[in-house]
Amino acid sequence: MFLRCSSRKKDGKEHRYFSIVENKRVAGGRVVQRHVLYLGEINSSQELSWRKSIEVFADGEERPSTLALFPEDRFKEVIADDSIVRVRLSELRLCGAREWGACWLVLHLWRELELDRFWSERLERSRKGTRWAEVLLVLVAYRLIAPGSEWRLHREWFKSCALGDLLGADFSLADSHKLYTCHDLLLKHKPALFDHLIGRWRDLFNASFEVLLYDLTSTYFESEPPLSEDDKRRFGYSRDKRSDCVQVVIALIVTPQGFPLAYEVLAGNTSDKTTLREFLQKIETQYGKAERIWLMDRGIPTEAVLEEMRHSDPPIKYLVGTPPKGRLTRLEKQLMDKPWHSARPGVKVKLLPQQGELYVLAESRDRIGKERSMRRRQLKWLWGRLKELSAMTLTREELLMKLGAAKQKSPSAWRLVQIEVAKQAASFSYRLNREKLRRAWRREGRYLLRTNLTETEPAKLWSLYLQLVAVEEAFKNLKGDLAIRPIFHQKQKRVEAHIFVSFLAYCLHVTLGQRLRTLAPGLTPRSVLEKFAAVQMIDVHLPTTDGREIILTRYTQPEAELKLLLDKLKLQLPPQPPPKISAAQTT
């Protein structure tokens, strides 16, 4: 195996992407390359680390050992001994192939966060012996590995995985009634779980919680059950483009590394700007007052809440984006005379202190190129479409409908064109609004931030605001890898418990991601889970000559790329399970 680099030019810059590939010899003496792992963009020290790992792995590969078998047609003259078992090799059977590797990795992460201890203390066994803590683990592992409905877990997934083998349990863990009932036991432990996870992340990764990122998203339902007045499922602004479905809003607080600190489920018609005050109080109540910096996107804080944050004791620090149009228009003249400061290569900022706050105008060279190319592309298409419509013979109603469709497809460019439709005839005129175009050109690639961190350096302010991508990444993982949407539950309590299970799965996801960031940079949690999923568990059945049967439960040996991953992550697979032998059959 070796590292292969491919280059690509994007936005005038050269990007280098790395992969681990393996040479395989095929028919005719030819050698083909097989893609093993995609690492993405990695820096020089990470590249060197991967090269060294590949070299060590190649040199230290173990040779397989040969084992002797005792089939029925050999050693017929051996003295009878109870310790000698003769097997019928011709009747060997392989049964029950099931996914083992990904389940083992999830169980390892679960125990690393000590969630087995946490939940065993809070979810005691029922009088019938139901192990609720392990039922919850099944739900979380399913959400992380192959997310879907609880009914699919019960019908298909559990029997195709090796969780039962790893936990020493049977199919009772996937009983449909237990899966749904488990949801009813979880929500009261949410505050205690937040405290536990913060402590574990501090111990494992020395995580810091001084900078907090706050944002909201929504998730929708496929069904629309009868709703009571206090039900949180409501119609509202949908980030999923599903305004036809009822939804709930999820508010989430994470650190720049992606570690979630808390979350809350809100009514689907909740306005973003009404949520911040309550969250500030919850965090302060649970974790006490501390020097924290809150990072938020525009639209979340109101002027009243920011005023309260500035005048609280001690003042609550914040860095927040502002709507670009109104406030930037008001401050444009004052910012014009301010000097530019370099925040990092390609990014410069202007600072404007005003009434206890600091306004930061940031300009990104890469963002300018991206936004201008998008604007040119939209404007070119719209201009061509308007030219086509002006040459068509249409009724006035048809013309208005086609203009509306053009506006919907290219809204940004539409604002730069002045269109006048005749009041009676089916005709229109159009021209470019050069004043709006100059204003848009001047503001492309620029952002206006506001903060009460008046003593902070420009580069620090810009890098802080860029960390908002961590909360966007959290939502992307919840909706993508963990498939939190759509929700099929009907009961309000189980709706929130479904989100709670998804939150637990995300905690495992981000823990694995942090491990990869330090030990195997370039890999994603999803790609690693897929690699581990290749390790299967099977039951080898060996009938004996005396009517018994030896059952060897074995997981398959990992391939070369997975051995490399185990080495990088400092993980060691457990020993194979001991063999079992059935009792002799009696007639």
Coordinates of C-alpha atoms in Angstrom, one line a residue:
M1 CA 0.0 0.0 0.0
F2 CA 1.1 3.6 -0.6
L3 CA -0.1 7.2 -0.6
R4 CA -1.4 8.6 -3.9
C5 CA -1.8 12.3 -4.4
S6 CA -4.1 14.0 -6.9
S7 CA -4.1 17.8 -7.6
R8 CA -7.0 20.0 -8.6
K9 CA -7.2 23.7 -9.2
K10 CA -10.2 25.5 -7.6
D11 CA -10.8 29.2 -7.3
G12 CA -7.2 29.8 -8.6
K13 CA -5.6 27.7 -5.9
E14 CA -4.1 24.2 -6.1
H15 CA -5.6 21.6 -3.8
R16 CA -3.9 18.3 -3.1
Y17 CA -6.0 15.3 -2.1
F18 CA -4.5 12.0 -0.8
S19 CA -5.7 8.4 -0.8
I20 CA -4.2 5.1 0.3
V21 CA -4.1 2.7 -2.6
E22 CA -3.0 -0.9 -2.9
N23 CA -1.4 -2.7 -5.8
K24 CA -3.1 -6.0 -6.7
R25 CA -1.8 -8.5 -9.3
V26 CA -4.4 -9.8 -11.7
A27 CA -4.5 -12.2 -14.7
G28 CA -1.8 -11.7 -17.3
G29 CA 0.7 -10.4 -14.8
R30 CA -0.9 -7.0 -14.8
V31 CA -1.1 -4.8 -11.6
V32 CA -4.1 -2.7 -10.9
Q33 CA -4.6 -0.2 -8.1
R34 CA -7.4 -0.6 -5.6
H35 CA -8.6 2.5 -3.6
V36 CA -8.4 1.7 0.1
L37 CA -9.0 4.9 2.0
Y38 CA -9.7 8.5 1.0
L39 CA -8.0 11.0 3.3
G40 CA -8.9 14.3 1.6
E41 CA -6.6 17.3 2.2
I42 CA -4.0 16.7 4.9
N43 CA -1.0 18.7 5.9
S44 CA 2.6 17.7 5.5
S45 CA 3.0 16.3 9.1
Q46 CA -0.2 14.2 8.7
E47 CA 1.1 12.9 5.3
L48 CA 4.4 11.9 7.0
S49 CA 2.5 10.1 9.8
W50 CA 0.4 8.1 7.3
R51 CA 3.6 7.2 5.3
K52 CA 5.3 5.9 8.4
S53 CA 2.3 3.9 9.4
I54 CA 2.1 2.2 6.0
E55 CA 5.8 1.3 6.2
V56 CA 5.5 -0.1 9.7
F57 CA 2.4 -2.0 8.7
A58 CA 4.1 -3.5 5.7
D59 CA 7.1 -4.6 7.7
G60 CA 5.3 -6.0 10.6
E61 CA 2.6 -8.1 8.8
E62 CA 2.1 -11.5 10.5
R63 CA 2.1 -14.7 8.6
P64 CA -0.9 -17.0 8.9
S65 CA -0.3 -20.2 10.9
T66 CA -1.4 -23.7 9.9
L67 CA -3.7 -25.8 12.1
A68 CA -4.2 -29.6 11.9
L69 CA -7.6 -31.1 11.8
F70 CA -8.8 -34.6 12.7
P71 CA -11.4 -35.7 10.2
E72 CA -13.4 -38.9 10.6
D73 CA -11.4 -40.9 8.1
R74 CA -8.1 -40.4 9.8
F75 CA -6.6 -41.9 13.0
K76 CA -9.1 -44.8 13.1
E77 CA -6.7 -46.8 15.2
V78 CA -6.2 -44.2 17.8
I79 CA -7.2 -45.3 21.3
A80 CA -10.6 -44.0 22.3
D81 CA -10.4 -40.9 24.4
D82 CA -13.1 -38.5 25.5
S83 CA -10.8 -35.6 24.7
I84 CA -10.6 -36.7 21.0
V85 CA -13.4 -35.5 18.8
R86 CA -13.7 -36.7 15.2
V87 CA -15.5 -34.3 12.9
R88 CA -17.3 -34.9 9.6
L89 CA -15.6 -32.3 7.3
S90 CA -17.8 -33.1 4.4
E91 CA -20.8 -31.9 6.4
L92 CA -19.2 -28.6 7.5
R93 CA -21.7 -25.7 7.4
L94 CA -21.4 -21.9 7.6
C95 CA -24.4 -20.2 9.1
G96 CA -25.7 -16.9 10.3
A97 CA -23.5 -14.4 8.6
R98 CA -23.9 -11.0 10.4
E99 CA -22.3 -7.7 10.7
W100 CA -19.8 -7.6 13.6
G101 CA -17.1 -5.0 13.1
A102 CA -19.2 -1.8 13.2
C103 CA -21.1 -3.1 16.2
W104 CA -17.9 -3.8 18.0
L105 CA -16.6 -0.3 17.3
V106 CA -19.9 1.3 18.5
L107 CA -19.7 -0.8 21.7
H108 CA -16.1 0.3 22.2
L109 CA -17.1 4.0 21.9
W110 CA -20.1 3.4 24.2
R111 CA -17.8 2.0 26.9
E112 CA -15.1 4.6 26.3
L113 CA -17.7 7.3 27.2
E114 CA -18.7 5.1 30.2
L115 CA -22.3 5.2 29.0
D116 CA -22.7 1.5 30.0
R117 CA -22.1 2.5 33.6
F118 CA -24.2 5.7 33.4
W119 CA -27.3 3.9 32.0
S120 CA -27.0 0.7 34.1
E121 CA -27.3 2.9 37.2
R122 CA -30.4 4.7 35.9
L123 CA -32.2 2.0 33.8
E124 CA -32.5 -0.9 36.1
R125 CA -33.6 -4.3 34.9
S126 CA -37.4 -4.9 34.9
R127 CA -39.0 -7.6 37.0
K128 CA -39.1 -9.7 33.9
G129 CA -35.3 -9.3 33.4
T130 CA -35.4 -6.7 30.6
R131 CA -32.0 -5.1 30.4
W132 CA -33.1 -1.6 29.4
A133 CA -29.5 -0.2 29.2
E134 CA -28.7 -2.7 26.5
V135 CA -32.0 -2.0 24.7
L136 CA -31.0 1.6 24.6
L137 CA -27.5 0.6 23.2
V138 CA -29.2 -1.3 20.4
L139 CA -31.3 1.8 19.5
V140 CA -28.2 4.0 19.5
A141 CA -26.1 1.6 17.5
Y142 CA -28.8 1.2 15.0
R143 CA -29.1 5.0 14.6
L144 CA -25.4 5.3 14.1
I145 CA -24.8 2.3 11.8
A146 CA -27.9 1.9 9.7
P147 CA -30.6 4.4 10.8
G148 CA -34.2 3.7 10.1
S149 CA -37.5 3.0 11.9
E150 CA -37.8 0.9 15.0
W151 CA -40.0 -1.5 13.1
R152 CA -37.2 -2.2 10.6
L153 CA -34.8 -2.7 13.5
H154 CA -37.1 -5.3 14.9
R155 CA -37.9 -7.0 11.6
E156 CA -34.5 -7.0 9.8
W157 CA -31.5 -5.3 11.3
F158 CA -31.0 -6.9 14.6
K159 CA -30.8 -10.4 13.2
S160 CA -28.3 -9.2 10.6
C161 CA -25.9 -7.8 13.2
A162 CA -23.8 -9.3 16.0
L163 CA -24.9 -7.0 18.8
G164 CA -26.5 -10.0 20.6
D165 CA -23.2 -11.9 20.4
L166 CA -21.2 -9.0 21.8
L167 CA -23.7 -8.4 24.6
G168 CA -24.3 -12.0 25.4
A169 CA -28.0 -11.5 24.8
D170 CA -30.7 -12.8 22.5
F171 CA -33.4 -11.4 20.3
S172 CA -35.4 -10.1 23.3
L173 CA -33.3 -6.9 23.0
A174 CA -35.1 -6.2 19.7
D175 CA -38.6 -6.9 20.8
S176 CA -40.7 -4.2 19.3
H177 CA -42.6 -3.4 22.5
K178 CA -39.4 -3.1 24.4
L179 CA -37.9 -0.8 21.8
Y180 CA -40.8 1.6 22.0
T181 CA -41.2 1.3 25.8
C182 CA -37.5 2.2 26.2
H183 CA -38.2 5.6 24.7
D184 CA -40.5 6.4 27.7
L185 CA -37.7 5.9 30.2
L186 CA -35.1 8.4 28.8
L187 CA -36.0 12.0 28.9
K188 CA -35.8 12.5 32.7
H189 CA -32.1 11.7 32.6
K190 CA -31.2 14.4 30.1
P191 CA -29.6 16.9 32.4
A192 CA -27.5 14.2 34.1
L193 CA -26.4 12.9 30.8
F194 CA -25.1 16.4 29.7
D195 CA -23.0 16.6 32.9
H196 CA -21.6 13.1 32.4
L197 CA -20.6 13.7 28.8
I198 CA -18.9 16.9 29.5
G199 CA -16.8 15.2 32.2
R200 CA -15.8 12.4 29.9
W201 CA -14.8 14.7 27.0
R202 CA -12.7 16.7 29.4
D203 CA -11.0 13.5 30.6
L204 CA -10.5 12.0 27.1
F205 CA -9.7 15.1 25.0
N206 CA -9.1 17.9 27.4
A207 CA -12.1 19.6 25.8
S208 CA -12.8 23.2 26.6
F209 CA -16.3 24.7 26.9
E210 CA -15.5 28.4 27.0
V211 CA -16.7 29.0 23.4
L212 CA -20.2 27.9 22.6
L213 CA -22.0 27.8 19.2
Y214 CA -25.7 28.2 19.2
D215 CA -28.1 27.5 16.2
L216 CA -31.4 25.9 15.3
T217 CA -32.8 23.5 12.8
S218 CA -36.0 21.7 12.1
T219 CA -37.1 18.1 11.4
Y220 CA -40.4 17.0 9.9
F221 CA -42.9 14.2 10.2
E222 CA -44.4 12.0 7.5
S223 CA -47.8 11.9 9.3
E224 CA -50.0 14.5 10.7
P225 CA -51.8 13.0 13.8
P226 CA -54.5 14.9 15.7
L227 CA -52.7 17.5 17.7
S228 CA -53.5 18.8 21.1
E229 CA -53.0 22.5 22.1
D230 CA -49.7 21.8 23.9
D231 CA -48.2 19.6 21.2
K232 CA -44.9 20.8 19.7
R233 CA -45.6 19.5 16.2
R234 CA -46.6 22.6 14.2
F235 CA -46.3 24.1 10.8
G236 CA -43.5 26.6 10.5
Y237 CA -40.5 27.7 8.5
S238 CA -38.9 24.5 7.3
R239 CA -35.1 24.2 6.8
D240 CA -35.8 20.9 5.0
K241 CA -38.0 22.5 2.3
R242 CA -41.0 20.5 3.6
S243 CA -43.4 23.2 4.5
D244 CA -46.2 20.7 3.8
C245 CA -45.3 18.7 6.9
V246 CA -45.6 19.5 10.6
Q247 CA -42.3 19.8 12.3
V248 CA -40.4 20.5 15.5
V249 CA -37.4 22.8 16.0
I250 CA -34.2 21.6 17.5
A251 CA -31.9 24.1 19.3
L252 CA -28.4 22.9 19.8
I253 CA -25.3 24.2 21.6
V254 CA -21.9 22.7 20.6
T255 CA -18.2 23.6 21.1
P256 CA -16.0 24.5 18.1
Q257 CA -14.7 20.8 18.2
G258 CA -18.3 19.6 17.7
F259 CA -19.0 18.4 21.3
P260 CA -22.6 19.0 22.1
L261 CA -23.3 20.8 25.4
A262 CA -27.1 20.8 25.4
Y263 CA -30.1 20.7 23.1
E264 CA -33.8 21.4 23.4
V265 CA -36.9 20.4 21.3
L266 CA -39.2 23.4 20.6
A267 CA -42.5 23.9 18.9
G268 CA -42.3 23.8 15.1
N269 CA -43.5 27.4 14.7
T270 CA -41.0 28.8 17.2
S271 CA -39.2 31.9 16.0
D272 CA -35.4 31.8 16.2
K273 CA -35.1 35.1 18.0
T274 CA -37.4 34.0 20.9
T275 CA -35.1 31.1 22.0
L276 CA -31.8 32.6 23.1
R277 CA -32.9 34.1 26.4
E278 CA -34.2 30.8 27.7
F279 CA -31.0 29.0 26.7
L280 CA -28.8 31.5 28.4
Q281 CA -30.7 30.9 31.6
K282 CA -30.5 27.1 31.2
I283 CA -26.8 27.0 30.7
E284 CA -26.2 29.4 33.6
T285 CA -28.4 27.3 35.9
Q286 CA -26.8 24.0 35.0
Y287 CA -23.2 25.0 34.7
G288 CA -23.0 28.2 36.6
K289 CA -21.7 31.6 35.5
A290 CA -18.4 31.5 33.6
E291 CA -16.4 33.4 31.0
R292 CA -18.1 32.0 27.9
I293 CA -18.2 33.4 24.4
W294 CA -21.4 32.8 22.5
L295 CA -21.2 32.5 18.7
M296 CA -24.5 32.9 16.8
D297 CA -25.6 33.6 13.3
R298 CA -27.8 36.5 12.3
G299 CA -31.5 36.3 13.1
I300 CA -31.1 34.6 16.5
P301 CA -30.4 37.4 19.0
T302 CA -32.6 40.4 19.4
E303 CA -31.4 43.9 20.3
A304 CA -33.1 43.4 23.7
V305 CA -31.3 40.1 24.5
L306 CA -27.9 41.5 23.4
E307 CA -28.5 44.5 25.7
E308 CA -29.2 42.1 28.6
M309 CA -26.0 40.1 27.7
R310 CA -23.9 43.3 27.8
H311 CA -25.3 44.5 31.1
S312 CA -25.4 41.2 33.0
D313 CA -23.1 40.5 35.9
P314 CA -20.5 39.5 34.7
P315 CA -21.2 40.6 31.0
I316 CA -21.9 37.7 28.7
K317 CA -19.5 37.8 25.7
Y318 CA -20.9 37.3 22.2
L319 CA -19.9 37.4 18.5
V320 CA -22.8 37.4 16.2
G321 CA -23.5 38.0 12.5
T322 CA -25.7 40.9 11.4
P323 CA -28.1 41.2 8.5
P324 CA -26.0 42.8 5.8
K325 CA -28.4 45.3 4.3
G326 CA -29.8 47.7 6.9
R327 CA -27.0 47.9 9.4
L328 CA -24.2 47.9 6.8
T329 CA -25.9 50.7 5.0
R330 CA -26.0 52.8 8.2
L331 CA -22.4 52.2 9.1
E332 CA -20.9 52.3 5.6
K333 CA -19.8 55.9 5.7
Q334 CA -18.1 55.4 9.1
L335 CA -16.4 52.2 8.0
M336 CA -15.1 53.8 4.8
D337 CA -12.4 55.8 6.6
K338 CA -11.2 52.9 8.8
P339 CA -8.0 51.1 7.8
W340 CA -7.9 47.4 6.8
H341 CA -6.3 44.9 9.1
S342 CA -5.1 41.5 7.9
A343 CA -6.8 38.6 9.7
R344 CA -5.2 35.9 7.6
P345 CA -4.0 35.5 4.0
G346 CA -6.8 36.5 1.7
V347 CA -9.0 37.9 4.6
K348 CA -8.9 41.5 5.9
V349 CA -11.1 43.3 8.4
K350 CA -12.1 46.8 9.5
L351 CA -13.0 47.6 13.1
L352 CA -15.5 50.2 14.3
P353 CA -16.1 50.6 18.1
Q354 CA -19.5 52.0 18.8
Q355 CA -21.6 52.2 22.0
G356 CA -19.9 49.4 23.9
E357 CA -19.7 47.1 20.9
L358 CA -17.2 46.4 18.2
Y359 CA -18.4 46.1 14.6
V360 CA -16.2 44.0 12.3
L361 CA -16.4 44.3 8.5
A362 CA -14.7 41.2 7.0
E363 CA -13.8 40.8 3.4
S364 CA -12.7 37.4 2.0
R365 CA -11.0 37.2 -1.3
D366 CA -12.1 33.6 -2.0
R367 CA -15.7 34.5 -1.0
I368 CA -15.6 37.5 -3.4
G369 CA -14.7 35.3 -6.3
K370 CA -17.4 32.7 -5.4
E371 CA -20.2 35.2 -4.9
R372 CA -19.3 37.2 -8.1
S373 CA -19.2 34.1 -10.2
M374 CA -22.6 33.0 -8.8
R375 CA -24.1 36.4 -9.5
R376 CA -22.7 36.6 -13.1
R377 CA -24.0 33.1 -13.8
Q378 CA -27.5 34.0 -12.5
L379 CA -27.6 37.3 -14.3
K380 CA -26.4 35.8 -17.6
W381 CA -29.2 33.2 -17.4
L382 CA -31.8 35.8 -16.4
W383 CA -30.8 38.2 -19.2
G384 CA -31.0 35.5 -21.8
R385 CA -34.4 34.3 -20.5
L386 CA -35.8 37.8 -20.6
K387 CA -34.6 38.2 -24.2
E388 CA -36.4 34.9 -25.1
L389 CA -39.6 36.0 -23.4
S390 CA -39.6 39.4 -25.2
A391 CA -39.6 37.5 -28.5
M392 CA -42.4 35.2 -27.6
T393 CA -46.1 35.6 -28.5
L394 CA -47.9 35.2 -25.2
T395 CA -51.0 36.3 -23.4
R396 CA -50.5 38.7 -20.5
E397 CA -51.3 35.9 -17.9
E398 CA -48.8 33.5 -19.6
L399 CA -46.1 36.3 -19.6
L400 CA -46.6 37.0 -15.9
M401 CA -46.4 33.3 -15.0
K402 CA -43.1 32.9 -17.0
L403 CA -41.7 36.0 -15.4
G404 CA -42.6 34.6 -12.0
A405 CA -40.8 31.3 -12.8
A406 CA -37.7 33.2 -13.9
K407 CA -37.8 35.2 -10.7
Q408 CA -38.0 32.1 -8.6
K409 CA -35.1 30.4 -10.4
S410 CA -32.8 33.5 -10.2
P411 CA -33.9 35.6 -7.3
S412 CA -30.5 37.3 -6.6
A413 CA -30.2 38.5 -10.2
W414 CA -33.8 39.5 -10.4
R415 CA -33.1 42.3 -7.8
L416 CA -30.5 43.8 -10.1
V417 CA -32.9 44.1 -13.1
Q418 CA -35.7 46.7 -13.4
I419 CA -38.7 45.1 -15.2
E420 CA -41.8 47.0 -16.2
V421 CA -44.8 45.1 -17.5
A422 CA -47.4 47.0 -19.5
K423 CA -50.7 47.3 -17.7
Q424 CA -52.9 46.1 -20.5
A425 CA -50.7 44.6 -23.2
A426 CA -48.7 41.4 -23.0
S427 CA -45.3 43.2 -23.2
F428 CA -42.6 44.3 -20.9
S429 CA -39.3 46.2 -20.9
Y430 CA -36.2 45.5 -18.8
R431 CA -32.9 47.2 -18.1
L432 CA -30.0 46.7 -15.7
N433 CA -30.2 48.7 -12.5
R434 CA -26.6 49.8 -12.4
E435 CA -26.8 51.5 -9.0
K436 CA -28.0 48.2 -7.4
L437 CA -25.3 46.3 -9.3
R438 CA -22.6 48.6 -8.0
R439 CA -23.9 48.3 -4.5
A440 CA -24.0 44.4 -4.8
W441 CA -20.5 44.4 -6.4
R442 CA -19.1 46.5 -3.5
R443 CA -20.7 44.2 -0.8
E444 CA -19.8 40.8 -2.3
G445 CA -17.6 38.7 -0.1
R446 CA -18.1 41.0 2.9
Y447 CA -19.7 40.2 6.3
L448 CA -20.6 42.4 9.1
L449 CA -20.1 41.0 12.7
R450 CA -20.8 42.6 16.0
T451 CA -19.3 41.7 19.4
N452 CA -18.6 43.0 22.9
L453 CA -15.1 41.4 22.8
T454 CA -13.5 44.9 22.4
E455 CA -10.1 43.7 23.4
T456 CA -9.8 40.8 20.9
E457 CA -7.5 40.8 17.9
P458 CA -9.0 40.9 14.4
A459 CA -7.6 37.5 13.4
K460 CA -9.1 36.0 16.6
L461 CA -12.5 37.5 15.8
W462 CA -12.6 36.2 12.3
S463 CA -11.4 32.7 13.3
L464 CA -14.0 32.6 16.1
Y465 CA -16.8 33.4 13.7
L466 CA -15.6 30.7 11.2
Q467 CA -16.1 28.1 14.0
L468 CA -19.9 28.4 13.5
V469 CA -19.4 25.7 10.8
A470 CA -19.1 23.2 13.7
V471 CA -22.8 23.5 14.6
E472 CA -23.8 23.4 10.9
E473 CA -21.7 20.2 10.6
A474 CA -23.6 18.8 13.6
F475 CA -26.9 19.4 11.9
K476 CA -25.6 17.9 8.7
N477 CA -24.5 14.7 10.6
L478 CA -27.8 14.5 12.4
K479 CA -29.8 14.8 9.2
G480 CA -27.4 12.9 7.0
D481 CA -25.4 10.1 8.7
L482 CA -27.9 9.6 11.5
A483 CA -31.0 10.2 9.5
I484 CA -33.0 11.9 12.2
R485 CA -35.7 12.8 9.7
P486 CA -38.4 12.0 9.0
I487 CA -40.0 11.1 12.4
F488 CA -42.7 8.4 12.5
H489 CA -43.6 8.4 16.2
Q490 CA -47.1 9.6 17.1
K491 CA -46.7 10.3 20.9
Q492 CA -45.1 13.6 21.9
K493 CA -42.9 12.0 24.5
R494 CA -41.5 9.4 22.1
V495 CA -40.9 12.1 19.5
E496 CA -38.6 13.8 21.9
A497 CA -37.1 10.5 22.9
H498 CA -36.3 9.7 19.2
I499 CA -34.3 13.0 19.1
F500 CA -32.7 12.0 22.4
V501 CA -31.5 8.7 20.9
S502 CA -30.2 10.6 17.8
F503 CA -28.3 12.9 20.2
L504 CA -26.7 10.0 21.9
A505 CA -25.7 8.5 18.5
Y506 CA -24.2 11.9 17.6
C507 CA -22.2 11.9 20.8
L508 CA -20.6 8.6 19.7
H509 CA -20.1 10.0 16.2
V510 CA -18.3 13.1 17.4
T511 CA -16.1 11.1 19.8
L512 CA -15.0 8.9 16.9
G513 CA -14.4 12.0 14.8
Q514 CA -12.2 13.5 17.5
R515 CA -10.2 10.3 17.6
L516 CA -9.8 10.4 13.8
R517 CA -8.8 14.0 13.9
T518 CA -5.7 13.3 16.0
L519 CA -4.8 9.7 15.0
A520 CA -6.1 9.3 11.4
P521 CA -6.6 12.7 9.9
G522 CA -8.6 12.9 6.7
L523 CA -11.0 10.1 7.5
T524 CA -14.6 10.6 8.5
P525 CA -16.6 8.6 11.1
R526 CA -18.9 7.3 8.3
S527 CA -16.1 5.9 6.2
V528 CA -14.5 4.2 9.2
L529 CA -17.8 2.6 10.2
E530 CA -18.2 1.3 6.7
K531 CA -14.7 -0.2 6.8
F532 CA -15.4 -1.9 10.1
A533 CA -18.7 -3.2 8.8
A534 CA -16.8 -5.4 6.4
V535 CA -15.9 -7.7 9.3
Q536 CA -18.6 -10.3 9.6
M537 CA -19.4 -12.9 12.2
I538 CA -20.3 -16.5 11.1
D539 CA -21.1 -19.7 12.9
V540 CA -19.1 -22.7 11.7
H541 CA -21.0 -26.0 12.4
L542 CA -18.8 -29.1 12.5
P543 CA -20.9 -32.4 13.0
T544 CA -19.0 -35.1 14.9
T545 CA -19.1 -38.8 14.4
D546 CA -20.9 -39.4 17.8
G547 CA -23.9 -37.2 16.9
R548 CA -22.8 -34.0 18.5
E549 CA -22.0 -30.7 16.8
I550 CA -19.1 -28.3 17.4
I551 CA -20.1 -24.6 16.8
L552 CA -17.2 -22.2 16.2
T553 CA -18.5 -18.6 16.3
R554 CA -15.9 -16.6 14.5
Y555 CA -15.5 -13.0 13.1
T556 CA -13.7 -12.8 9.8
Q557 CA -10.1 -11.6 9.7
P558 CA -9.8 -7.9 8.8
E559 CA -8.5 -6.9 5.4
A560 CA -5.2 -5.1 5.1
E561 CA -6.7 -1.6 5.1
L562 CA -8.7 -2.3 8.3
K563 CA -5.6 -3.7 10.0
L564 CA -3.9 -0.4 9.1
L565 CA -6.9 1.5 10.6
L566 CA -6.8 -0.5 13.8
D567 CA -3.1 0.2 14.1
K568 CA -3.6 4.0 13.6
L569 CA -6.5 4.1 16.1
K570 CA -4.6 2.0 18.6
L571 CA -7.4 -0.5 18.8
Q572 CA -7.1 -4.3 19.2
L573 CA -9.8 -6.7 18.3
P574 CA -10.9 -9.1 21.1
P575 CA -10.0 -12.8 21.0
Q576 CA -12.4 -15.1 19.1
P577 CA -15.3 -16.5 21.2
P578 CA -14.6 -20.0 22.6
P579 CA -16.1 -23.0 20.8
K580 CA -19.3 -24.7 21.9
I581 CA -20.2 -28.3 21.6
S582 CA -23.8 -29.6 21.7
A583 CA -24.9 -32.6 23.7
A584 CA -25.0 -36.0 22.0
Q585 CA -28.3 -36.9 20.4
T586 CA -30.2 -39.7 21.9
T587 CA -32.6 -42.0 20.1

